[in-house]
Amino acid sequence: ELKVEQNPLFLSMQEGKNYTIYCNYSTTSDRLYWYRQDPGKSLESLFVLLSNGAVKQEGRLMASLDTKARLSTLHITAAVHDLSATYFCAVDGGGSNYKLTFGKGTLLTVNP
Amino acid sequence: GAVVSQHPSWVICKSGTSVKIECRSLDFQATTMFWYRQFPKQSLMLMATSNEGSKATYEQGVEKDKFLINHASLTLSTLTVTSAHPEDSSFYICSARDIREAGANVLTFGAGSRLTVL
């Protein structure tokens, strides 16, 4: 059974600071996704990582994937209040049906 | 980009009634749609995989007779919560994969449907 662990689950940081969210998973996979969810809203796709060593950046967020370590990171640079949200990583367990297993999410609060 | 419309966005019903939630892909065709359930401040749990023209595949622990899924066309999947009870209150989210993007792996999520059973 595929398990996806995110940490930390809660993150409170000041504007301007940097931090990293970690996503570990238990079985081999080379398809990993990061999503953002605002309160009461659905999921917004942030990054799709499809190979070992993949790195993608969008604004103050950068995601990477190490399939050998079964680890993905979401790095936040110079955080701003607008980044406050819950961030989920999700892993595709393989096969052709694209079933995703989600981590528990990281609730990020960026304080002024 | 791909858009998935989910309706209703919120619904309140009495115990014992049935509620239908629709998930439509607006500008693409989807042979596969997924239904998730999310409790407050928790992660998404996959309930079932909806396959166009065939029976849905349910995850372990999900009652097939309780959560009826129909995927009658390439653009529409429905989830019916039958004989709803307060414990069925939750946020239900659907997602769809664009069949044109056979090699890609991007799922588009609907806006979600918040169900409250009184």
PDB file of C-alpha atoms in Angstrom:
ATOM      1  CA  GLU A   1       0.000   0.000   0.000  1.00  0.00           C
ATOM      2  CA  LEU A   2       1.354   3.363  -1.010  1.00  0.00           C
ATOM      3  CA  LYS A   3       1.836   5.774   1.864  1.00  0.00           C
ATOM      4  CA  VAL A   4       2.611   9.448   1.519  1.00  0.00           C
ATOM      5  CA  GLU A   5       3.971  11.428   4.435  1.00  0.00           C
ATOM      6  CA  GLN A   6       4.249  15.162   4.527  1.00  0.00           C
ATOM      7  CA  ASN A   7       6.020  17.265   7.082  1.00  0.00           C
ATOM      8  CA  PRO A   8       5.568  19.518   8.717  1.00  0.00           C
ATOM      9  CA  LEU A   9       1.791  19.395   8.969  1.00  0.00           C
ATOM     10  CA  PHE A  10       1.667  22.907  10.317  1.00  0.00           C
ATOM     11  CA  LEU A  11       4.013  25.711   9.401  1.00  0.00           C
ATOM     12  CA  SER A  12       3.898  29.245  10.642  1.00  0.00           C
ATOM     13  CA  MET A  13       6.458  31.556   9.174  1.00  0.00           C
ATOM     14  CA  GLN A  14       7.188  35.210   8.801  1.00  0.00           C
ATOM     15  CA  GLU A  15       7.099  37.069   5.557  1.00  0.00           C
ATOM     16  CA  GLY A  16      10.437  37.134   3.845  1.00  0.00           C
ATOM     17  CA  LYS A  17      11.631  33.835   5.281  1.00  0.00           C
ATOM     18  CA  ASN A  18      12.455  30.629   3.468  1.00  0.00           C
ATOM     19  CA  TYR A  19      11.247  27.155   4.278  1.00  0.00           C
ATOM     20  CA  THR A  20      10.875  23.673   2.842  1.00  0.00           C
ATOM     21  CA  ILE A  21       8.007  21.201   2.973  1.00  0.00           C
ATOM     22  CA  TYR A  22       8.927  17.552   2.605  1.00  0.00           C
ATOM     23  CA  CYS A  23       6.999  14.730   1.008  1.00  0.00           C
ATOM     24  CA  ASN A  24       8.139  11.137   1.444  1.00  0.00           C
ATOM     25  CA  TYR A  25       6.455   8.176  -0.158  1.00  0.00           C
ATOM     26  CA  SER A  26       6.747   4.465   0.373  1.00  0.00           C
ATOM     27  CA  THR A  27       6.808   2.789  -3.034  1.00  0.00           C
ATOM     28  CA  THR A  28       8.466   3.404  -6.357  1.00  0.00           C
ATOM     29  CA  SER A  29       6.869   6.177  -8.347  1.00  0.00           C
ATOM     30  CA  ASP A  30       8.040   8.808 -10.773  1.00  0.00           C
ATOM     31  CA  ARG A  31       4.889  10.869 -10.842  1.00  0.00           C
ATOM     32  CA  LEU A  32       4.374  13.344  -8.060  1.00  0.00           C
ATOM     33  CA  TYR A  33       2.110  16.344  -7.815  1.00  0.00           C
ATOM     34  CA  TRP A  34       1.849  19.393  -5.613  1.00  0.00           C
ATOM     35  CA  TYR A  35      -1.459  21.130  -5.025  1.00  0.00           C
ATOM     36  CA  ARG A  36      -2.616  24.189  -3.163  1.00  0.00           C
ATOM     37  CA  GLN A  37      -5.949  24.403  -1.383  1.00  0.00           C
ATOM     38  CA  ASP A  38      -7.437  27.587   0.034  1.00  0.00           C
ATOM     39  CA  PRO A  39     -10.057  27.271   2.793  1.00  0.00           C
ATOM     40  CA  GLY A  40     -13.352  25.973   1.464  1.00  0.00           C
ATOM     41  CA  LYS A  41     -11.978  25.656  -2.035  1.00  0.00           C
ATOM     42  CA  SER A  42     -10.888  22.843  -4.275  1.00  0.00           C
ATOM     43  CA  LEU A  43      -7.358  21.993  -5.344  1.00  0.00           C
ATOM     44  CA  GLU A  44      -5.170  24.078  -7.593  1.00  0.00           C
ATOM     45  CA  SER A  45      -2.388  22.281  -9.417  1.00  0.00           C
ATOM     46  CA  LEU A  46       1.023  23.747  -8.696  1.00  0.00           C
ATOM     47  CA  PHE A  47       3.589  21.313 -10.043  1.00  0.00           C
ATOM     48  CA  VAL A  48       3.748  18.027 -11.896  1.00  0.00           C
ATOM     49  CA  LEU A  49       7.024  16.168 -11.443  1.00  0.00           C
ATOM     50  CA  LEU A  50       7.488  13.233 -13.776  1.00  0.00           C
ATOM     51  CA  SER A  51      11.095  12.126 -13.515  1.00  0.00           C
ATOM     52  CA  ASN A  52      13.984  11.771 -11.138  1.00  0.00           C
ATOM     53  CA  GLY A  53      15.762  15.056 -10.648  1.00  0.00           C
ATOM     54  CA  ALA A  54      12.850  17.101 -11.943  1.00  0.00           C
ATOM     55  CA  VAL A  55      12.831  20.643 -10.664  1.00  0.00           C
ATOM     56  CA  LYS A  56      10.136  23.178 -11.364  1.00  0.00           C
ATOM     57  CA  GLN A  57       9.740  26.734 -10.211  1.00  0.00           C
ATOM     58  CA  GLU A  58       6.857  29.129 -10.221  1.00  0.00           C
ATOM     59  CA  GLY A  59       7.283  32.441  -8.484  1.00  0.00           C
ATOM     60  CA  ARG A  60       8.368  31.893  -4.894  1.00  0.00           C
ATOM     61  CA  LEU A  61       7.750  28.158  -5.013  1.00  0.00           C
ATOM     62  CA  MET A  62      10.132  25.503  -6.251  1.00  0.00           C
ATOM     63  CA  ALA A  63       9.486  21.769  -6.278  1.00  0.00           C
ATOM     64  CA  SER A  64      11.918  18.938  -6.798  1.00  0.00           C
ATOM     65  CA  LEU A  65      11.744  15.164  -7.016  1.00  0.00           C
ATOM     66  CA  ASP A  66      14.260  12.507  -6.029  1.00  0.00           C
ATOM     67  CA  THR A  67      12.742   9.176  -6.988  1.00  0.00           C
ATOM     68  CA  LYS A  68      15.636   7.186  -5.548  1.00  0.00           C
ATOM     69  CA  ALA A  69      15.099   8.712  -2.135  1.00  0.00           C
ATOM     70  CA  ARG A  70      11.332   8.738  -2.693  1.00  0.00           C
ATOM     71  CA  LEU A  71      11.328  12.347  -1.647  1.00  0.00           C
ATOM     72  CA  SER A  72       9.922  15.555  -3.020  1.00  0.00           C
ATOM     73  CA  THR A  73      10.413  19.015  -1.609  1.00  0.00           C
ATOM     74  CA  LEU A  74       8.473  22.215  -1.965  1.00  0.00           C
ATOM     75  CA  HIS A  75      10.686  25.170  -1.199  1.00  0.00           C
ATOM     76  CA  ILE A  76       9.272  28.549  -0.342  1.00  0.00           C
ATOM     77  CA  THR A  77      11.453  31.561  -0.935  1.00  0.00           C
ATOM     78  CA  ALA A  78      10.815  34.917   0.725  1.00  0.00           C
ATOM     79  CA  ALA A  79       7.318  33.994   1.792  1.00  0.00           C
ATOM     80  CA  VAL A  80       4.455  36.425   1.407  1.00  0.00           C
ATOM     81  CA  HIS A  81       1.042  36.382   3.062  1.00  0.00           C
ATOM     82  CA  ASP A  82      -0.677  35.312  -0.165  1.00  0.00           C
ATOM     83  CA  LEU A  83       1.060  31.969   0.056  1.00  0.00           C
ATOM     84  CA  SER A  84      -0.947  31.073   3.147  1.00  0.00           C
ATOM     85  CA  ALA A  85      -2.882  27.904   2.244  1.00  0.00           C
ATOM     86  CA  THR A  86      -2.759  24.152   2.650  1.00  0.00           C
ATOM     87  CA  TYR A  87      -0.298  22.378   0.385  1.00  0.00           C
ATOM     88  CA  PHE A  88      -0.711  18.746  -0.580  1.00  0.00           C
ATOM     89  CA  CYS A  89       1.626  16.409  -2.305  1.00  0.00           C
ATOM     90  CA  ALA A  90       0.146  13.443  -4.131  1.00  0.00           C
ATOM     91  CA  VAL A  91       1.799  10.406  -5.611  1.00  0.00           C
ATOM     92  CA  ASP A  92       0.678   8.279  -8.504  1.00  0.00           C
ATOM     93  CA  GLY A  93       1.017   4.663  -7.473  1.00  0.00           C
ATOM     94  CA  GLY A  94       1.684   3.430 -10.972  1.00  0.00           C
ATOM     95  CA  GLY A  95      -0.271   1.769 -13.718  1.00  0.00           C
ATOM     96  CA  SER A  96      -2.450   3.513 -16.237  1.00  0.00           C
ATOM     97  CA  ASN A  97      -5.283   4.651 -14.024  1.00  0.00           C
ATOM     98  CA  TYR A  98      -3.544   7.651 -12.446  1.00  0.00           C
ATOM     99  CA  LYS A  99      -4.882   7.051  -8.959  1.00  0.00           C
ATOM    100  CA  LEU A 100      -3.374   9.535  -6.565  1.00  0.00           C
ATOM    101  CA  THR A 101      -2.559   9.039  -2.915  1.00  0.00           C
ATOM    102  CA  PHE A 102      -2.427  12.314  -1.037  1.00  0.00           C
ATOM    103  CA  GLY A 103      -0.324  13.378   1.883  1.00  0.00           C
ATOM    104  CA  LYS A 104      -2.062  14.860   4.904  1.00  0.00           C
ATOM    105  CA  GLY A 105      -1.274  18.367   3.801  1.00  0.00           C
ATOM    106  CA  THR A 106       0.772  21.194   5.250  1.00  0.00           C
ATOM    107  CA  LEU A 107      -1.127  24.172   6.587  1.00  0.00           C
ATOM    108  CA  LEU A 108       1.072  27.152   5.874  1.00  0.00           C
ATOM    109  CA  THR A 109       0.466  30.444   7.602  1.00  0.00           C
ATOM    110  CA  VAL A 110       2.610  33.390   6.591  1.00  0.00           C
ATOM    111  CA  ASN A 111       2.542  36.180   9.121  1.00  0.00           C
ATOM    112  CA  PRO A 112       3.280  39.812   8.296  1.00  0.00           C
TER     113      PRO A 112
ATOM    114  CA  GLY B   1      -6.937  25.114 -19.829  1.00  0.00           C
ATOM    115  CA  ALA B   2      -9.054  22.150 -18.874  1.00  0.00           C
ATOM    116  CA  VAL B   3     -12.073  22.960 -16.742  1.00  0.00           C
ATOM    117  CA  VAL B   4     -14.128  20.652 -14.569  1.00  0.00           C
ATOM    118  CA  SER B   5     -17.483  21.880 -13.356  1.00  0.00           C
ATOM    119  CA  GLN B   6     -18.997  20.406 -10.232  1.00  0.00           C
ATOM    120  CA  HIS B   7     -22.578  20.991  -9.167  1.00  0.00           C
ATOM    121  CA  PRO B   8     -24.008  21.751  -6.711  1.00  0.00           C
ATOM    122  CA  SER B   9     -21.278  23.560  -4.832  1.00  0.00           C
ATOM    123  CA  TRP B  10     -23.151  23.079  -1.610  1.00  0.00           C
ATOM    124  CA  VAL B  11     -26.237  21.190  -0.572  1.00  0.00           C
ATOM    125  CA  ILE B  12     -28.165  20.681   2.638  1.00  0.00           C
ATOM    126  CA  CYS B  13     -30.521  17.735   2.909  1.00  0.00           C
ATOM    127  CA  LYS B  14     -32.477  15.782   5.465  1.00  0.00           C
ATOM    128  CA  SER B  15     -31.447  12.361   6.701  1.00  0.00           C
ATOM    129  CA  GLY B  16     -32.753   9.592   4.528  1.00  0.00           C
ATOM    130  CA  THR B  17     -32.834  11.538   1.315  1.00  0.00           C
ATOM    131  CA  SER B  18     -30.559  11.051  -1.672  1.00  0.00           C
ATOM    132  CA  VAL B  19     -28.306  13.675  -3.159  1.00  0.00           C
ATOM    133  CA  LYS B  20     -26.767  13.712  -6.619  1.00  0.00           C
ATOM    134  CA  ILE B  21     -23.549  15.554  -7.405  1.00  0.00           C
ATOM    135  CA  GLU B  22     -22.512  16.134 -11.006  1.00  0.00           C
ATOM    136  CA  CYS B  23     -19.012  16.416 -12.379  1.00  0.00           C
ATOM    137  CA  ARG B  24     -18.616  17.695 -15.937  1.00  0.00           C
ATOM    138  CA  SER B  25     -15.556  18.199 -18.046  1.00  0.00           C
ATOM    139  CA  LEU B  26     -16.365  21.348 -19.975  1.00  0.00           C
ATOM    140  CA  ASP B  27     -13.804  21.517 -22.734  1.00  0.00           C
ATOM    141  CA  PHE B  28     -12.386  18.036 -22.914  1.00  0.00           C
ATOM    142  CA  GLN B  29     -13.418  14.414 -22.800  1.00  0.00           C
ATOM    143  CA  ALA B  30     -12.578  12.246 -19.833  1.00  0.00           C
ATOM    144  CA  THR B  31     -12.806   8.458 -19.867  1.00  0.00           C
ATOM    145  CA  THR B  32     -11.772   8.431 -16.232  1.00  0.00           C
ATOM    146  CA  MET B  33     -12.952  10.602 -13.381  1.00  0.00           C
ATOM    147  CA  PHE B  34     -12.161  10.284  -9.710  1.00  0.00           C
ATOM    148  CA  TRP B  35     -14.280  11.028  -6.668  1.00  0.00           C
ATOM    149  CA  TYR B  36     -12.667  12.118  -3.432  1.00  0.00           C
ATOM    150  CA  ARG B  37     -13.975  12.871   0.009  1.00  0.00           C
ATOM    151  CA  GLN B  38     -12.420  15.368   2.358  1.00  0.00           C
ATOM    152  CA  PHE B  39     -13.267  15.881   6.011  1.00  0.00           C
ATOM    153  CA  PRO B  40     -12.511  19.249   7.636  1.00  0.00           C
ATOM    154  CA  LYS B  41      -8.811  19.909   7.949  1.00  0.00           C
ATOM    155  CA  GLN B  42      -7.962  16.487   6.565  1.00  0.00           C
ATOM    156  CA  SER B  43      -6.560  15.132   3.360  1.00  0.00           C
ATOM    157  CA  LEU B  44      -8.397  13.831   0.336  1.00  0.00           C
ATOM    158  CA  MET B  45      -9.442  10.209   0.350  1.00  0.00           C
ATOM    159  CA  LEU B  46     -10.117   8.532  -2.958  1.00  0.00           C
ATOM    160  CA  MET B  47     -13.558   6.979  -2.952  1.00  0.00           C
ATOM    161  CA  ALA B  48     -13.816   5.543  -6.426  1.00  0.00           C
ATOM    162  CA  THR B  49     -12.627   5.670  -9.984  1.00  0.00           C
ATOM    163  CA  SER B  50     -15.386   6.358 -12.467  1.00  0.00           C
ATOM    164  CA  ASN B  51     -14.958   4.798 -15.879  1.00  0.00           C
ATOM    165  CA  GLU B  52     -17.019   5.851 -18.857  1.00  0.00           C
ATOM    166  CA  GLY B  53     -19.285   3.071 -20.035  1.00  0.00           C
ATOM    167  CA  SER B  54     -18.411   0.645 -17.260  1.00  0.00           C
ATOM    168  CA  LYS B  55     -18.807   0.141 -13.552  1.00  0.00           C
ATOM    169  CA  ALA B  56     -16.923   2.310 -11.145  1.00  0.00           C
ATOM    170  CA  THR B  57     -14.037   0.898  -9.172  1.00  0.00           C
ATOM    171  CA  TYR B  58     -14.485   1.544  -5.474  1.00  0.00           C
ATOM    172  CA  GLU B  59     -11.751   1.841  -2.890  1.00  0.00           C
ATOM    173  CA  GLN B  60     -11.700  -0.496   0.041  1.00  0.00           C
ATOM    174  CA  GLY B  61     -14.195   0.475   2.679  1.00  0.00           C
ATOM    175  CA  VAL B  62     -16.403   2.562   0.398  1.00  0.00           C
ATOM    176  CA  GLU B  63     -19.957   1.264   0.180  1.00  0.00           C
ATOM    177  CA  LYS B  64     -20.986   0.788  -3.420  1.00  0.00           C
ATOM    178  CA  ASP B  65     -24.680   0.860  -2.622  1.00  0.00           C
ATOM    179  CA  LYS B  66     -24.274   3.981  -0.564  1.00  0.00           C
ATOM    180  CA  PHE B  67     -22.297   5.983  -3.064  1.00  0.00           C
ATOM    181  CA  LEU B  68     -23.630   5.317  -6.536  1.00  0.00           C
ATOM    182  CA  ILE B  69     -21.426   6.430  -9.385  1.00  0.00           C
ATOM    183  CA  ASN B  70     -22.505   6.712 -12.978  1.00  0.00           C
ATOM    184  CA  HIS B  71     -20.282   7.766 -15.873  1.00  0.00           C
ATOM    185  CA  ALA B  72     -22.682   7.739 -18.765  1.00  0.00           C
ATOM    186  CA  SER B  73     -20.737   9.958 -21.142  1.00  0.00           C
ATOM    187  CA  LEU B  74     -17.238  11.190 -21.772  1.00  0.00           C
ATOM    188  CA  THR B  75     -18.029  14.490 -20.095  1.00  0.00           C
ATOM    189  CA  LEU B  76     -20.243  13.600 -17.152  1.00  0.00           C
ATOM    190  CA  SER B  77     -19.914  11.545 -14.004  1.00  0.00           C
ATOM    191  CA  THR B  78     -22.395  11.624 -11.152  1.00  0.00           C
ATOM    192  CA  LEU B  79     -22.120  10.644  -7.517  1.00  0.00           C
ATOM    193  CA  THR B  80     -25.340   9.886  -5.702  1.00  0.00           C
ATOM    194  CA  VAL B  81     -25.257   9.663  -1.929  1.00  0.00           C
ATOM    195  CA  THR B  82     -28.197   7.421  -1.117  1.00  0.00           C
ATOM    196  CA  SER B  83     -30.152   7.521   2.132  1.00  0.00           C
ATOM    197  CA  ALA B  84     -27.850  10.195   3.447  1.00  0.00           C
ATOM    198  CA  HIS B  85     -26.974  10.375   7.125  1.00  0.00           C
ATOM    199  CA  PRO B  86     -25.201  13.097   9.100  1.00  0.00           C
ATOM    200  CA  GLU B  87     -21.938  11.142   8.965  1.00  0.00           C
ATOM    201  CA  ASP B  88     -22.021  11.506   5.175  1.00  0.00           C
ATOM    202  CA  SER B  89     -21.577  15.249   5.592  1.00  0.00           C
ATOM    203  CA  SER B  90     -18.327  16.103   3.901  1.00  0.00           C
ATOM    204  CA  PHE B  91     -16.631  17.910   1.041  1.00  0.00           C
ATOM    205  CA  TYR B  92     -16.762  15.847  -2.131  1.00  0.00           C
ATOM    206  CA  ILE B  93     -14.355  16.635  -4.947  1.00  0.00           C
ATOM    207  CA  CYS B  94     -14.158  15.151  -8.417  1.00  0.00           C
ATOM    208  CA  SER B  95     -11.264  15.188 -10.830  1.00  0.00           C
ATOM    209  CA  ALA B  96     -10.860  14.242 -14.460  1.00  0.00           C
ATOM    210  CA  ARG B  97      -8.048  13.367 -16.823  1.00  0.00           C
ATOM    211  CA  ASP B  98      -8.100  14.643 -20.366  1.00  0.00           C
ATOM    212  CA  ILE B  99      -7.984  11.667 -22.728  1.00  0.00           C
ATOM    213  CA  ARG B 100      -6.152  13.714 -25.331  1.00  0.00           C
ATOM    214  CA  GLU B 101      -3.269  13.944 -22.937  1.00  0.00           C
ATOM    215  CA  ALA B 102      -2.593  10.231 -22.890  1.00  0.00           C
ATOM    216  CA  GLY B 103       1.025  10.697 -21.997  1.00  0.00           C
ATOM    217  CA  ALA B 104       0.467  13.478 -19.546  1.00  0.00           C
ATOM    218  CA  ASN B 105      -0.560  13.090 -15.994  1.00  0.00           C
ATOM    219  CA  VAL B 106      -2.432  16.197 -15.051  1.00  0.00           C
ATOM    220  CA  LEU B 107      -5.758  15.862 -13.345  1.00  0.00           C
ATOM    221  CA  THR B 108      -8.147  18.775 -13.217  1.00  0.00           C
ATOM    222  CA  PHE B 109     -10.226  19.118 -10.083  1.00  0.00           C
ATOM    223  CA  GLY B 110     -13.746  20.387  -9.731  1.00  0.00           C
ATOM    224  CA  ALA B 111     -14.562  23.110  -7.243  1.00  0.00           C
ATOM    225  CA  GLY B 112     -16.010  20.614  -4.795  1.00  0.00           C
ATOM    226  CA  SER B 113     -19.444  20.033  -3.300  1.00  0.00           C
ATOM    227  CA  ARG B 114     -20.082  20.563   0.374  1.00  0.00           C
ATOM    228  CA  LEU B 115     -22.790  18.225   1.647  1.00  0.00           C
ATOM    229  CA  THR B 116     -24.490  18.794   4.973  1.00  0.00           C
ATOM    230  CA  VAL B 117     -26.976  16.189   6.133  1.00  0.00           C
ATOM    231  CA  LEU B 118     -29.298  17.283   8.920  1.00  0.00           C
TER     232      LEU B 118
END
